[in-house]
Amino acid sequence: MRWFSAFARSKSGNFGMLAALVSVPFFGAAGAAIDFSQAVFIRSQLFDAADAAALAAITEKSQGVAEAVKMGADGEVKIAAEDGRLFFLAQRPNALTDVTLSVDMSVFKKGSNLNSRVDFTAEIPTTFMRILGKNSITVSGTATATYQTDSFIDFFMLLDNTPSMGVGATPADVTKLVNATSDKCAFACHIVNNGVSDKNSYYNLARKIGATIRIDVVAKATAALMDEAVSTQKYSGQFRIAAYTFGEAATDVKLYTVSKLTADLSAIKKAAENIKLMSIPYQGYDNDQQTSFDDALTKINAEIDQPGDGTTMTNREKIVFFVADGVGDSNKPKGCTKKLTGNRCQEPIDVKYCKALKDRGIRVAVLYTTYLPLPTNDWYNSWIKPFQSEIGGKMKECASDDLYFEVSPTEGIEAAMKALFIKVVKSPRVTS
């Protein structure tokens, strides 16, 4: 009895008892911190997987993008959503292999944008919190991504091949022609009689003395541009191209189709290589009135159907890619902006015909091949020199905003055409 009485009065074990009672919540809190840290870490990994999946579903070379560009209207892109879901599951952390994981993946096309969204929920099993009755921690999150498809564009190449484009391509070529001709002529006019090239025409003389004329350079540059288009387009059929000149012969001046609108860019390249200077039956034929920009721009306008915003294959942007030296020479008794010689009108380009295109929503890209001063030529001094300073400005006014490029005789037309093409492709498009 004395022993039990002494034990009852003893206080030496109180700390141990209190420590035992307090240790349960203390270790529970510490374990909860560890479990929560693990959950945060796994959630971070899931977000990384979700971000990657959102991007993978709409990456440039994905099946989803390929499918979306074929769609004629907005809507869900199911194949992209499934690809993204499988990608997410493949990227999930190893720690979640045997736990419940819910993934909802969606991809929608709206205009030129593809929008992907990944929503995930996972139950992260606990270790220490089980002593508090908590067997798992729920984590969730959302990741989104947007891909903007490149424009679908139809290009209508309008290439000036009239006799003035028979001028020497560079100052050195001009000098060659001037020195080789009795009348100091810098133009290699192509005289053709009854379908046979006159061996004495300056066109053949230019070939003989190795002088390059401007239309040859334009033809070569146009052909080379097709290679640029092939390497630039992101998907098959993104670009379609047609090519036109002002006519094969002065006796039949009209908008001449070098190649109809096609996505076969190799065919356009082959056709462009054969572009030639417009032929004339004799020097001074029809008072040299073969360059009607008014007529060419009006007729190419009629060739172009309603332009779109470029978001789908069936809703394409329309671009007139206009290459010329900027001087009109045509029978135009009314409306000529400069003085007439009879009914002959020699003037800088009349920009109201460019405006008619732009008012329809057609963009106009202008490559101005600088009109060369010809101080030894009496005709130039009398009729062109007075408005020489206006030519470039009018060509720039013809162009849509930021789609103008001037290439001088000492610069490369091929490089200039490629630079203008890239400007067209990369410039922001207007959407409704």
PDB file of N, CA and C in Angstrom, residues 204-242:
ATOM      1  N   ASN A 204      18.623  41.168-131.384  1.00  0.00           N
ATOM      2  CA  ASN A 204      19.651  40.178-131.737  1.00  0.00           C
ATOM      3  C   ASN A 204      21.053  40.754-131.580  1.00  0.00           C
ATOM      4  N   LEU A 205      21.171  42.059-131.794  1.00  0.00           N
ATOM      5  CA  LEU A 205      22.455  42.714-131.595  1.00  0.00           C
ATOM      6  C   LEU A 205      22.875  42.618-130.121  1.00  0.00           C
ATOM      7  N   ALA A 206      21.914  42.828-129.237  1.00  0.00           N
ATOM      8  CA  ALA A 206      22.210  42.727-127.803  1.00  0.00           C
ATOM      9  C   ALA A 206      22.733  41.338-127.460  1.00  0.00           C
ATOM     10  N   ARG A 207      22.124  40.329-128.050  1.00  0.00           N
ATOM     11  CA  ARG A 207      22.591  38.962-127.812  1.00  0.00           C
ATOM     12  C   ARG A 207      24.028  38.775-128.322  1.00  0.00           C
ATOM     13  N   LYS A 208      24.273  39.363-129.485  1.00  0.00           N
ATOM     14  CA  LYS A 208      25.576  39.198-130.118  1.00  0.00           C
ATOM     15  C   LYS A 208      26.697  39.846-129.322  1.00  0.00           C
ATOM     16  N   ILE A 209      26.423  41.026-128.757  1.00  0.00           N
ATOM     17  CA  ILE A 209      27.484  41.746-128.045  1.00  0.00           C
ATOM     18  C   ILE A 209      27.493  41.444-126.541  1.00  0.00           C
ATOM     19  N   GLY A 210      26.577  40.580-126.127  1.00  0.00           N
ATOM     20  CA  GLY A 210      26.558  40.176-124.722  1.00  0.00           C
ATOM     21  C   GLY A 210      25.943  41.197-123.783  1.00  0.00           C
ATOM     22  N   ALA A 211      25.030  42.019-124.319  1.00  0.00           N
ATOM     23  CA  ALA A 211      24.343  42.992-123.468  1.00  0.00           C
ATOM     24  C   ALA A 211      23.042  42.378-122.938  1.00  0.00           C
ATOM     25  N   THR A 212      22.879  42.384-121.642  1.00  0.00           N
ATOM     26  CA  THR A 212      21.658  41.847-121.029  1.00  0.00           C
ATOM     27  C   THR A 212      20.597  42.932-120.993  1.00  0.00           C
ATOM     28  N   ILE A 213      19.370  42.564-121.353  1.00  0.00           N
ATOM     29  CA  ILE A 213      18.275  43.542-121.294  1.00  0.00           C
ATOM     30  C   ILE A 213      17.391  43.252-120.085  1.00  0.00           C
ATOM     31  N   ARG A 214      16.651  44.245-119.712  1.00  0.00           N
ATOM     32  CA  ARG A 214      15.940  44.172-118.436  1.00  0.00           C
ATOM     33  C   ARG A 214      14.919  43.045-118.366  1.00  0.00           C
ATOM     34  N   ILE A 215      14.189  42.778-119.428  1.00  0.00           N
ATOM     35  CA  ILE A 215      13.167  41.735-119.370  1.00  0.00           C
ATOM     36  C   ILE A 215      13.796  40.357-119.126  1.00  0.00           C
ATOM     37  N   ASP A 216      15.015  40.164-119.619  1.00  0.00           N
ATOM     38  CA  ASP A 216      15.692  38.888-119.370  1.00  0.00           C
ATOM     39  C   ASP A 216      15.940  38.690-117.881  1.00  0.00           C
ATOM     40  N   VAL A 217      16.335  39.756-117.211  1.00  0.00           N
ATOM     41  CA  VAL A 217      16.610  39.687-115.785  1.00  0.00           C
ATOM     42  C   VAL A 217      15.313  39.454-115.012  1.00  0.00           C
ATOM     43  N   VAL A 218      14.238  40.130-115.441  1.00  0.00           N
ATOM     44  CA  VAL A 218      12.938  39.959-114.783  1.00  0.00           C
ATOM     45  C   VAL A 218      12.449  38.519-114.928  1.00  0.00           C
ATOM     46  N   ALA A 219      12.588  37.956-116.121  1.00  0.00           N
ATOM     47  CA  ALA A 219      12.155  36.573-116.358  1.00  0.00           C
ATOM     48  C   ALA A 219      12.941  35.600-115.475  1.00  0.00           C
ATOM     49  N   LYS A 220      14.238  35.792-115.410  1.00  0.00           N
ATOM     50  CA  LYS A 220      15.078  34.923-114.584  1.00  0.00           C
ATOM     51  C   LYS A 220      14.734  35.069-113.108  1.00  0.00           C
ATOM     52  N   ALA A 221      14.498  36.308-112.685  1.00  0.00           N
ATOM     53  CA  ALA A 221      14.170  36.557-111.280  1.00  0.00           C
ATOM     54  C   ALA A 221      12.812  35.966-110.914  1.00  0.00           C
ATOM     55  N   THR A 222      11.862  36.040-111.834  1.00  0.00           N
ATOM     56  CA  THR A 222      10.534  35.469-111.586  1.00  0.00           C
ATOM     57  C   THR A 222      10.623  33.962-111.424  1.00  0.00           C
ATOM     58  N   ALA A 223      11.415  33.319-112.271  1.00  0.00           N
ATOM     59  CA  ALA A 223      11.605  31.868-112.166  1.00  0.00           C
ATOM     60  C   ALA A 223      12.249  31.510-110.826  1.00  0.00           C
ATOM     61  N   ALA A 224      13.256  32.276-110.425  1.00  0.00           N
ATOM     62  CA  ALA A 224      13.947  32.010-109.157  1.00  0.00           C
ATOM     63  C   ALA A 224      13.028  32.238-107.961  1.00  0.00           C
ATOM     64  N   LEU A 225      12.074  33.150-108.125  1.00  0.00           N
ATOM     65  CA  LEU A 225      11.140  33.438-107.036  1.00  0.00           C
ATOM     66  C   LEU A 225      10.302  32.217-106.670  1.00  0.00           C
ATOM     67  N   MET A 226      10.074  31.350-107.635  1.00  0.00           N
ATOM     68  CA  MET A 226       9.289  30.149-107.349  1.00  0.00           C
ATOM     69  C   MET A 226      10.004  29.245-106.342  1.00  0.00           C
ATOM     70  N   ASP A 227      11.324  29.195-106.418  1.00  0.00           N
ATOM     71  CA  ASP A 227      12.087  28.416-105.438  1.00  0.00           C
ATOM     72  C   ASP A 227      11.928  29.025-104.044  1.00  0.00           C
ATOM     73  N   GLU A 228      11.916  30.342-103.985  1.00  0.00           N
ATOM     74  CA  GLU A 228      11.713  31.034-102.709  1.00  0.00           C
ATOM     75  C   GLU A 228      10.327  30.718-102.136  1.00  0.00           C
ATOM     76  N   ALA A 229       9.340  30.694-103.018  1.00  0.00           N
ATOM     77  CA  ALA A 229       7.974  30.400-102.578  1.00  0.00           C
ATOM     78  C   ALA A 229       7.870  28.985-102.040  1.00  0.00           C
ATOM     79  N   VAL A 230       8.513  28.045-102.714  1.00  0.00           N
ATOM     80  CA  VAL A 230       8.477  26.639-102.278  1.00  0.00           C
ATOM     81  C   VAL A 230       9.108  26.504-100.895  1.00  0.00           C
ATOM     82  N   SER A 231      10.241  27.159-100.685  1.00  0.00           N
ATOM     83  CA  SER A 231      10.943  27.027 -99.402  1.00  0.00           C
ATOM     84  C   SER A 231      10.255  27.806 -98.290  1.00  0.00           C
ATOM     85  N   THR A 232       9.428  28.788 -98.631  1.00  0.00           N
ATOM     86  CA  THR A 232       8.771  29.633 -97.631  1.00  0.00           C
ATOM     87  C   THR A 232       7.440  29.065 -97.160  1.00  0.00           C
ATOM     88  N   GLN A 233       6.699  28.420 -98.071  1.00  0.00           N
ATOM     89  CA  GLN A 233       5.366  27.956 -97.676  1.00  0.00           C
ATOM     90  C   GLN A 233       5.453  26.861 -96.614  1.00  0.00           C
ATOM     91  N   LYS A 234       4.528  26.909 -95.671  1.00  0.00           N
ATOM     92  CA  LYS A 234       4.535  25.993 -94.532  1.00  0.00           C
ATOM     93  C   LYS A 234       3.816  24.688 -94.851  1.00  0.00           C
ATOM     94  N   TYR A 235       2.877  24.733 -95.795  1.00  0.00           N
ATOM     95  CA  TYR A 235       2.130  23.537 -96.124  1.00  0.00           C
ATOM     96  C   TYR A 235       1.747  23.575 -97.598  1.00  0.00           C
ATOM     97  N   SER A 236       1.526  22.416 -98.143  1.00  0.00           N
ATOM     98  CA  SER A 236       1.245  22.283 -99.569  1.00  0.00           C
ATOM     99  C   SER A 236       0.016  23.100 -99.962  1.00  0.00           C
ATOM    100  N   GLY A 237       0.161  23.849-101.045  1.00  0.00           N
ATOM    101  CA  GLY A 237      -0.962  24.630-101.542  1.00  0.00           C
ATOM    102  C   GLY A 237      -1.166  25.954-100.839  1.00  0.00           C
ATOM    103  N   GLN A 238      -0.241  26.342 -99.963  1.00  0.00           N
ATOM    104  CA  GLN A 238      -0.400  27.624 -99.271  1.00  0.00           C
ATOM    105  C   GLN A 238      -0.366  28.786-100.261  1.00  0.00           C
ATOM    106  N   PHE A 239       0.527  28.694-101.255  1.00  0.00           N
ATOM    107  CA  PHE A 239       0.630  29.734-102.273  1.00  0.00           C
ATOM    108  C   PHE A 239       0.178  29.190-103.623  1.00  0.00           C
ATOM    109  N   ARG A 240      -0.617  29.977-104.317  1.00  0.00           N
ATOM    110  CA  ARG A 240      -0.902  29.722-105.721  1.00  0.00           C
ATOM    111  C   ARG A 240      -0.456  30.957-106.492  1.00  0.00           C
ATOM    112  N   ILE A 241       0.051  30.732-107.699  1.00  0.00           N
ATOM    113  CA  ILE A 241       0.621  31.843-108.464  1.00  0.00           C
ATOM    114  C   ILE A 241       0.165  31.772-109.914  1.00  0.00           C
ATOM    115  N   ALA A 242      -0.148  32.937-110.465  1.00  0.00           N
ATOM    116  CA  ALA A 242      -0.417  33.090-111.894  1.00  0.00           C
ATOM    117  C   ALA A 242       0.535  34.158-112.421  1.00  0.00           C
TER     118      ALA A 242
END
